[in-house]
Amino acid sequence: KQEVTQIPAALSVPEGENLVLNCSFTDSAIYNLQWFRQDPGKGLTSLLLIQSSQREQTSGRLNASLDKSSGRSTLYIAASQPGDSATYLCAVGAYAGGTSYGKLTFGQGTILTVHP
Amino acid sequence: SQTIHQWPATLVQPVGSPLSLECTVEGTSNPNLYWYRQAAGRGLQLLFYSVGIGQISSEVPQNLSASRPQDRQFILSSKKLLLSDSGFYLCAWDSSFYGYTFGSGTRLTVV
């Protein structure tokens, strides 16, 4: 059974800091890994999608890496801003055998607070 | 472009009442569709998934059911709500290119 762990559970930083969120998973048989952002009371917004054949993806100030062999991914946020405050969720995707259905397993999330 | 609509945004229902949450997807055909629940202080739990019209699979036994009457419509239902059904319900679809895309969610409070 796939298990996804995110460290730290919560993080509070001053504005402008570069920061790293960690995600680890137990089963390396994944087909992708996705990072999401969730604002309080809102749905999930996709930040970055990394296919299993890729090592990293970048979007603006965000960079995510994937190391399947070690079961780890990191989300790097450069020059953090108060607007980055949210819960960040890591999710790994794996196919259920014999179907086209892809099951996402989520971590518990990292609650990020960036204060001015 | 692909969009996903989910309604209502919030719902307060008494115990024992029925439930119907609707989700529709635009801009794609034959998507895989999913219902997730996020309970307070807990992670996201997959409830149902569907790979086509009339094809529903359940991940966990519960008081809920799902239906897919049309290609891009996914409905979550209950005949009699329990207090434990309270939570944040999210509909999603996935593609190999975009990964998962989630709707804006429905906050259900059973009183």
mmCIF file of C-alpha atoms in Angstrom:
data_model
loop_
_atom_site.group_PDB
_atom_site.id
_atom_site.type_symbol
_atom_site.label_atom_id
_atom_site.label_comp_id
_atom_site.label_asym_id
_atom_site.label_seq_id
_atom_site.Cartn_x
_atom_site.Cartn_y
_atom_site.Cartn_z
ATOM 1 C CA LYS A 1 0.000 0.000 0.000
ATOM 2 C CA GLN A 2 1.396 3.370 -1.018
ATOM 3 C CA GLU A 3 2.090 5.783 1.819
ATOM 4 C CA VAL A 4 3.002 9.426 1.312
ATOM 5 C CA THR A 5 4.623 11.519 4.016
ATOM 6 C CA GLN A 6 5.205 15.251 3.972
ATOM 7 C CA ILE A 7 7.707 17.051 6.136
ATOM 8 C CA PRO A 8 7.421 19.466 7.827
ATOM 9 C CA ALA A 9 3.768 19.454 8.838
ATOM 10 C CA ALA A 10 3.892 23.230 9.286
ATOM 11 C CA LEU A 11 6.353 25.944 8.391
ATOM 12 C CA SER A 12 6.435 29.639 9.245
ATOM 13 C CA VAL A 13 8.962 31.868 7.501
ATOM 14 C CA PRO A 14 9.555 35.571 6.926
ATOM 15 C CA GLU A 15 8.881 36.997 3.511
ATOM 16 C CA GLY A 16 11.713 36.611 1.009
ATOM 17 C CA GLU A 17 13.088 33.313 2.247
ATOM 18 C CA ASN A 18 13.739 30.380 -0.052
ATOM 19 C CA LEU A 19 12.179 27.223 1.287
ATOM 20 C CA VAL A 20 11.926 23.488 0.640
ATOM 21 C CA LEU A 21 8.976 21.203 1.244
ATOM 22 C CA ASN A 22 9.622 17.477 1.348
ATOM 23 C CA CYS A 23 7.554 14.537 0.207
ATOM 24 C CA SER A 24 8.434 10.844 0.485
ATOM 25 C CA PHE A 25 6.586 7.782 -0.798
ATOM 26 C CA THR A 26 7.006 4.092 -0.078
ATOM 27 C CA ASP A 27 6.256 2.471 -3.469
ATOM 28 C CA SER A 28 8.388 3.654 -6.393
ATOM 29 C CA ALA A 29 5.977 2.161 -8.987
ATOM 30 C CA ILE A 30 4.364 5.516 -9.746
ATOM 31 C CA TYR A 31 3.492 7.122 -13.075
ATOM 32 C CA ASN A 32 3.536 10.721 -11.885
ATOM 33 C CA LEU A 33 3.743 13.013 -8.889
ATOM 34 C CA GLN A 34 1.729 16.172 -8.498
ATOM 35 C CA TRP A 35 2.046 19.133 -6.134
ATOM 36 C CA PHE A 36 -1.097 21.022 -5.194
ATOM 37 C CA ARG A 37 -1.902 24.146 -3.254
ATOM 38 C CA GLN A 38 -5.030 24.440 -1.111
ATOM 39 C CA ASP A 39 -6.228 27.722 0.348
ATOM 40 C CA PRO A 40 -8.542 27.537 3.391
ATOM 41 C CA GLY A 41 -12.010 26.354 2.401
ATOM 42 C CA LYS A 42 -11.054 26.039 -1.247
ATOM 43 C CA GLY A 43 -10.390 23.278 -3.735
ATOM 44 C CA LEU A 44 -6.989 22.053 -4.866
ATOM 45 C CA THR A 45 -4.955 24.002 -7.398
ATOM 46 C CA SER A 46 -2.368 22.052 -9.351
ATOM 47 C CA LEU A 47 1.095 23.594 -9.147
ATOM 48 C CA LEU A 48 3.404 21.145 -10.865
ATOM 49 C CA LEU A 49 3.095 17.723 -12.473
ATOM 50 C CA ILE A 50 6.164 15.522 -12.830
ATOM 51 C CA GLN A 51 5.913 12.425 -14.997
ATOM 52 C CA SER A 52 7.783 9.353 -13.777
ATOM 53 C CA SER A 53 10.349 9.756 -16.566
ATOM 54 C CA GLN A 54 11.158 13.321 -15.547
ATOM 55 C CA ARG A 55 13.499 14.602 -12.863
ATOM 56 C CA GLU A 56 12.057 18.056 -12.301
ATOM 57 C CA GLN A 57 9.556 20.672 -13.370
ATOM 58 C CA THR A 58 9.617 24.442 -12.985
ATOM 59 C CA SER A 59 6.929 27.087 -12.962
ATOM 60 C CA GLY A 60 7.876 30.628 -12.043
ATOM 61 C CA ARG A 61 9.280 30.628 -8.503
ATOM 62 C CA LEU A 62 8.433 26.967 -8.018
ATOM 63 C CA ASN A 63 10.647 24.009 -8.777
ATOM 64 C CA ALA A 64 9.793 20.400 -8.029
ATOM 65 C CA SER A 65 12.153 17.467 -8.257
ATOM 66 C CA LEU A 66 11.502 13.750 -8.328
ATOM 67 C CA ASP A 67 13.806 10.887 -7.368
ATOM 68 C CA LYS A 68 11.832 7.700 -7.891
ATOM 69 C CA SER A 69 14.576 5.375 -6.752
ATOM 70 C CA SER A 70 14.736 6.978 -3.319
ATOM 71 C CA GLY A 71 11.007 7.709 -3.150
ATOM 72 C CA ARG A 72 11.411 11.441 -2.677
ATOM 73 C CA SER A 73 10.229 14.727 -4.109
ATOM 74 C CA THR A 74 10.947 18.270 -3.061
ATOM 75 C CA LEU A 75 9.114 21.491 -3.803
ATOM 76 C CA TYR A 76 11.358 24.524 -3.799
ATOM 77 C CA ILE A 77 9.775 27.961 -3.426
ATOM 78 C CA ALA A 78 12.049 30.901 -4.163
ATOM 79 C CA ALA A 79 11.648 34.342 -2.614
ATOM 80 C CA SER A 80 8.523 33.456 -0.646
ATOM 81 C CA GLN A 81 5.655 35.942 -0.407
ATOM 82 C CA PRO A 82 2.695 36.263 1.988
ATOM 83 C CA GLY A 83 0.451 35.183 -0.887
ATOM 84 C CA ASP A 84 2.225 31.814 -0.860
ATOM 85 C CA SER A 85 0.608 31.033 2.497
ATOM 86 C CA ALA A 86 -1.493 27.893 2.014
ATOM 87 C CA THR A 87 -1.421 24.139 2.511
ATOM 88 C CA TYR A 88 0.799 22.315 0.042
ATOM 89 C CA LEU A 89 -0.120 18.748 -0.840
ATOM 90 C CA CYS A 90 1.984 16.131 -2.552
ATOM 91 C CA ALA A 91 0.226 13.291 -4.378
ATOM 92 C CA VAL A 92 1.615 10.278 -6.215
ATOM 93 C CA GLY A 93 -0.232 8.543 -9.017
ATOM 94 C CA ALA A 94 -0.232 4.853 -9.788
ATOM 95 C CA TYR A 95 -2.350 2.758 -12.137
ATOM 96 C CA ALA A 96 -4.753 0.257 -10.728
ATOM 97 C CA GLY A 97 -3.788 -2.936 -12.526
ATOM 98 C CA GLY A 98 -5.549 -3.613 -15.824
ATOM 99 C CA THR A 99 -7.466 -0.338 -15.967
ATOM 100 C CA SER A 100 -6.985 3.206 -17.180
ATOM 101 C CA TYR A 101 -7.842 4.517 -13.758
ATOM 102 C CA GLY A 102 -5.060 6.307 -11.974
ATOM 103 C CA LYS A 103 -5.196 6.432 -8.215
ATOM 104 C CA LEU A 104 -3.717 9.398 -6.375
ATOM 105 C CA THR A 105 -2.382 8.918 -2.880
ATOM 106 C CA PHE A 106 -2.028 12.157 -0.941
ATOM 107 C CA GLY A 107 0.265 13.231 1.834
ATOM 108 C CA GLN A 108 -1.157 15.066 4.831
ATOM 109 C CA GLY A 109 0.202 18.381 3.611
ATOM 110 C CA THR A 110 2.513 21.137 4.790
ATOM 111 C CA ILE A 111 0.857 24.264 6.166
ATOM 112 C CA LEU A 112 2.966 27.211 5.040
ATOM 113 C CA THR A 113 2.733 30.660 6.569
ATOM 114 C CA VAL A 114 4.794 33.497 5.110
ATOM 115 C CA HIS A 115 4.691 36.590 7.277
ATOM 116 C CA PRO A 116 5.586 40.090 6.091
ATOM 117 C CA SER B 1 -9.812 24.456 -22.370
ATOM 118 C CA GLN B 2 -10.948 21.942 -19.811
ATOM 119 C CA THR B 3 -13.023 23.108 -16.860
ATOM 120 C CA ILE B 4 -14.760 21.340 -14.021
ATOM 121 C CA HIS B 5 -17.857 22.625 -12.288
ATOM 122 C CA GLN B 6 -19.087 21.515 -8.912
ATOM 123 C CA TRP B 7 -22.154 22.626 -6.958
ATOM 124 C CA PRO B 8 -23.412 23.634 -4.519
ATOM 125 C CA ALA B 9 -20.483 25.315 -2.787
ATOM 126 C CA THR B 10 -21.929 24.839 0.695
ATOM 127 C CA LEU B 11 -24.726 22.704 2.033
ATOM 128 C CA VAL B 12 -26.236 22.219 5.487
ATOM 129 C CA GLN B 13 -28.456 19.163 5.748
ATOM 130 C CA PRO B 14 -30.225 17.433 8.665
ATOM 131 C CA VAL B 15 -29.387 13.879 9.617
ATOM 132 C CA GLY B 16 -31.478 11.425 7.635
ATOM 133 C CA SER B 17 -32.042 13.718 4.664
ATOM 134 C CA PRO B 18 -31.002 12.826 1.100
ATOM 135 C CA LEU B 19 -27.986 14.247 -0.715
ATOM 136 C CA SER B 20 -27.147 15.009 -4.310
ATOM 137 C CA LEU B 21 -23.912 16.690 -5.367
ATOM 138 C CA GLU B 22 -23.214 17.278 -9.027
ATOM 139 C CA CYS B 23 -20.036 17.634 -11.017
ATOM 140 C CA THR B 24 -19.660 18.355 -14.719
ATOM 141 C CA VAL B 25 -16.589 18.570 -16.920
ATOM 142 C CA GLU B 26 -16.205 20.615 -20.090
ATOM 143 C CA GLY B 27 -13.656 20.492 -22.861
ATOM 144 C CA THR B 28 -12.840 16.795 -22.797
ATOM 145 C CA SER B 29 -14.535 13.523 -23.613
ATOM 146 C CA ASN B 30 -14.619 10.203 -21.769
ATOM 147 C CA PRO B 31 -12.671 11.493 -18.777
ATOM 148 C CA ASN B 32 -11.866 9.443 -15.701
ATOM 149 C CA LEU B 33 -13.875 11.075 -12.905
ATOM 150 C CA TYR B 34 -13.350 10.929 -9.171
ATOM 151 C CA TRP B 35 -15.057 11.882 -5.907
ATOM 152 C CA TYR B 36 -12.816 12.632 -2.929
ATOM 153 C CA ARG B 37 -13.698 13.616 0.627
ATOM 154 C CA GLN B 38 -11.580 15.696 2.945
ATOM 155 C CA ALA B 39 -12.700 15.437 6.567
ATOM 156 C CA ALA B 40 -11.616 18.051 9.105
ATOM 157 C CA GLY B 41 -7.993 17.507 10.072
ATOM 158 C CA ARG B 42 -7.622 14.517 7.784
ATOM 159 C CA GLY B 43 -6.251 13.898 4.360
ATOM 160 C CA LEU B 44 -8.068 13.333 1.115
ATOM 161 C CA GLN B 45 -9.865 10.034 0.764
ATOM 162 C CA LEU B 46 -10.917 8.607 -2.585
ATOM 163 C CA LEU B 47 -14.594 7.619 -2.479
ATOM 164 C CA PHE B 48 -15.544 6.686 -6.050
ATOM 165 C CA TYR B 49 -14.065 6.649 -9.498
ATOM 166 C CA SER B 50 -15.563 6.177 -12.942
ATOM 167 C CA VAL B 51 -13.876 5.322 -16.237
ATOM 168 C CA GLY B 52 -17.061 5.638 -18.318
ATOM 169 C CA ILE B 53 -20.841 6.069 -18.389
ATOM 170 C CA GLY B 54 -22.501 3.785 -15.884
ATOM 171 C CA GLN B 55 -19.149 2.451 -14.634
ATOM 172 C CA ILE B 56 -18.663 3.189 -10.952
ATOM 173 C CA SER B 57 -16.136 1.733 -8.557
ATOM 174 C CA SER B 58 -16.119 2.310 -4.832
ATOM 175 C CA GLU B 59 -12.967 2.565 -2.799
ATOM 176 C CA VAL B 60 -14.532 2.428 0.650
ATOM 177 C CA PRO B 61 -17.827 1.042 2.001
ATOM 178 C CA GLN B 62 -20.008 3.881 3.177
ATOM 179 C CA ASN B 63 -23.381 5.580 3.215
ATOM 180 C CA LEU B 64 -22.800 7.169 -0.182
ATOM 181 C CA SER B 65 -23.282 6.174 -3.807
ATOM 182 C CA ALA B 66 -22.234 7.629 -7.133
ATOM 183 C CA SER B 67 -23.645 7.638 -10.628
ATOM 184 C CA ARG B 68 -22.492 8.726 -14.052
ATOM 185 C CA PRO B 69 -25.556 9.240 -16.237
ATOM 186 C CA GLN B 70 -23.674 11.149 -18.953
ATOM 187 C CA ASP B 71 -20.095 11.154 -20.185
ATOM 188 C CA ARG B 72 -19.135 14.361 -18.392
ATOM 189 C CA GLN B 73 -21.493 14.263 -15.415
ATOM 190 C CA PHE B 74 -20.735 12.639 -12.082
ATOM 191 C CA ILE B 75 -23.183 12.632 -9.179
ATOM 192 C CA LEU B 76 -22.635 11.802 -5.514
ATOM 193 C CA SER B 77 -25.735 10.764 -3.574
ATOM 194 C CA SER B 78 -27.007 9.509 -0.281
ATOM 195 C CA LYS B 79 -30.477 8.353 0.726
ATOM 196 C CA LYS B 80 -29.998 9.191 4.421
ATOM 197 C CA LEU B 81 -27.162 11.365 5.635
ATOM 198 C CA LEU B 82 -25.208 10.608 8.793
ATOM 199 C CA LEU B 83 -23.295 13.054 10.961
ATOM 200 C CA SER B 84 -20.096 11.339 9.838
ATOM 201 C CA ASP B 85 -20.819 12.317 6.223
ATOM 202 C CA SER B 86 -19.847 15.906 7.005
ATOM 203 C CA GLY B 87 -16.790 17.057 5.128
ATOM 204 C CA PHE B 88 -15.416 18.750 2.066
ATOM 205 C CA TYR B 89 -16.271 16.889 -1.136
ATOM 206 C CA LEU B 90 -14.157 17.313 -4.223
ATOM 207 C CA CYS B 91 -14.751 16.136 -7.761
ATOM 208 C CA ALA B 92 -11.801 15.631 -10.098
ATOM 209 C CA TRP B 93 -10.838 14.396 -13.530
ATOM 210 C CA ASP B 94 -7.431 13.367 -14.785
ATOM 211 C CA SER B 95 -5.404 13.356 -17.961
ATOM 212 C CA SER B 96 -1.936 12.092 -18.725
ATOM 213 C CA PHE B 97 -0.910 15.612 -19.742
ATOM 214 C CA TYR B 98 -2.437 17.735 -16.996
ATOM 215 C CA GLY B 99 -2.604 15.230 -14.168
ATOM 216 C CA TYR B 100 -5.523 15.714 -11.822
ATOM 217 C CA THR B 101 -7.791 18.763 -11.976
ATOM 218 C CA PHE B 102 -10.089 19.371 -9.037
ATOM 219 C CA GLY B 103 -13.338 21.256 -8.729
ATOM 220 C CA SER B 104 -13.890 23.989 -6.175
ATOM 221 C CA GLY B 105 -15.518 21.610 -3.710
ATOM 222 C CA THR B 106 -18.717 21.372 -1.658
ATOM 223 C CA ARG B 107 -18.640 21.962 2.086
ATOM 224 C CA LEU B 108 -21.267 19.610 3.564
ATOM 225 C CA THR B 109 -22.363 19.992 7.171
ATOM 226 C CA VAL B 110 -24.791 17.420 8.507
ATOM 227 C CA VAL B 111 -26.636 18.662 11.597
#
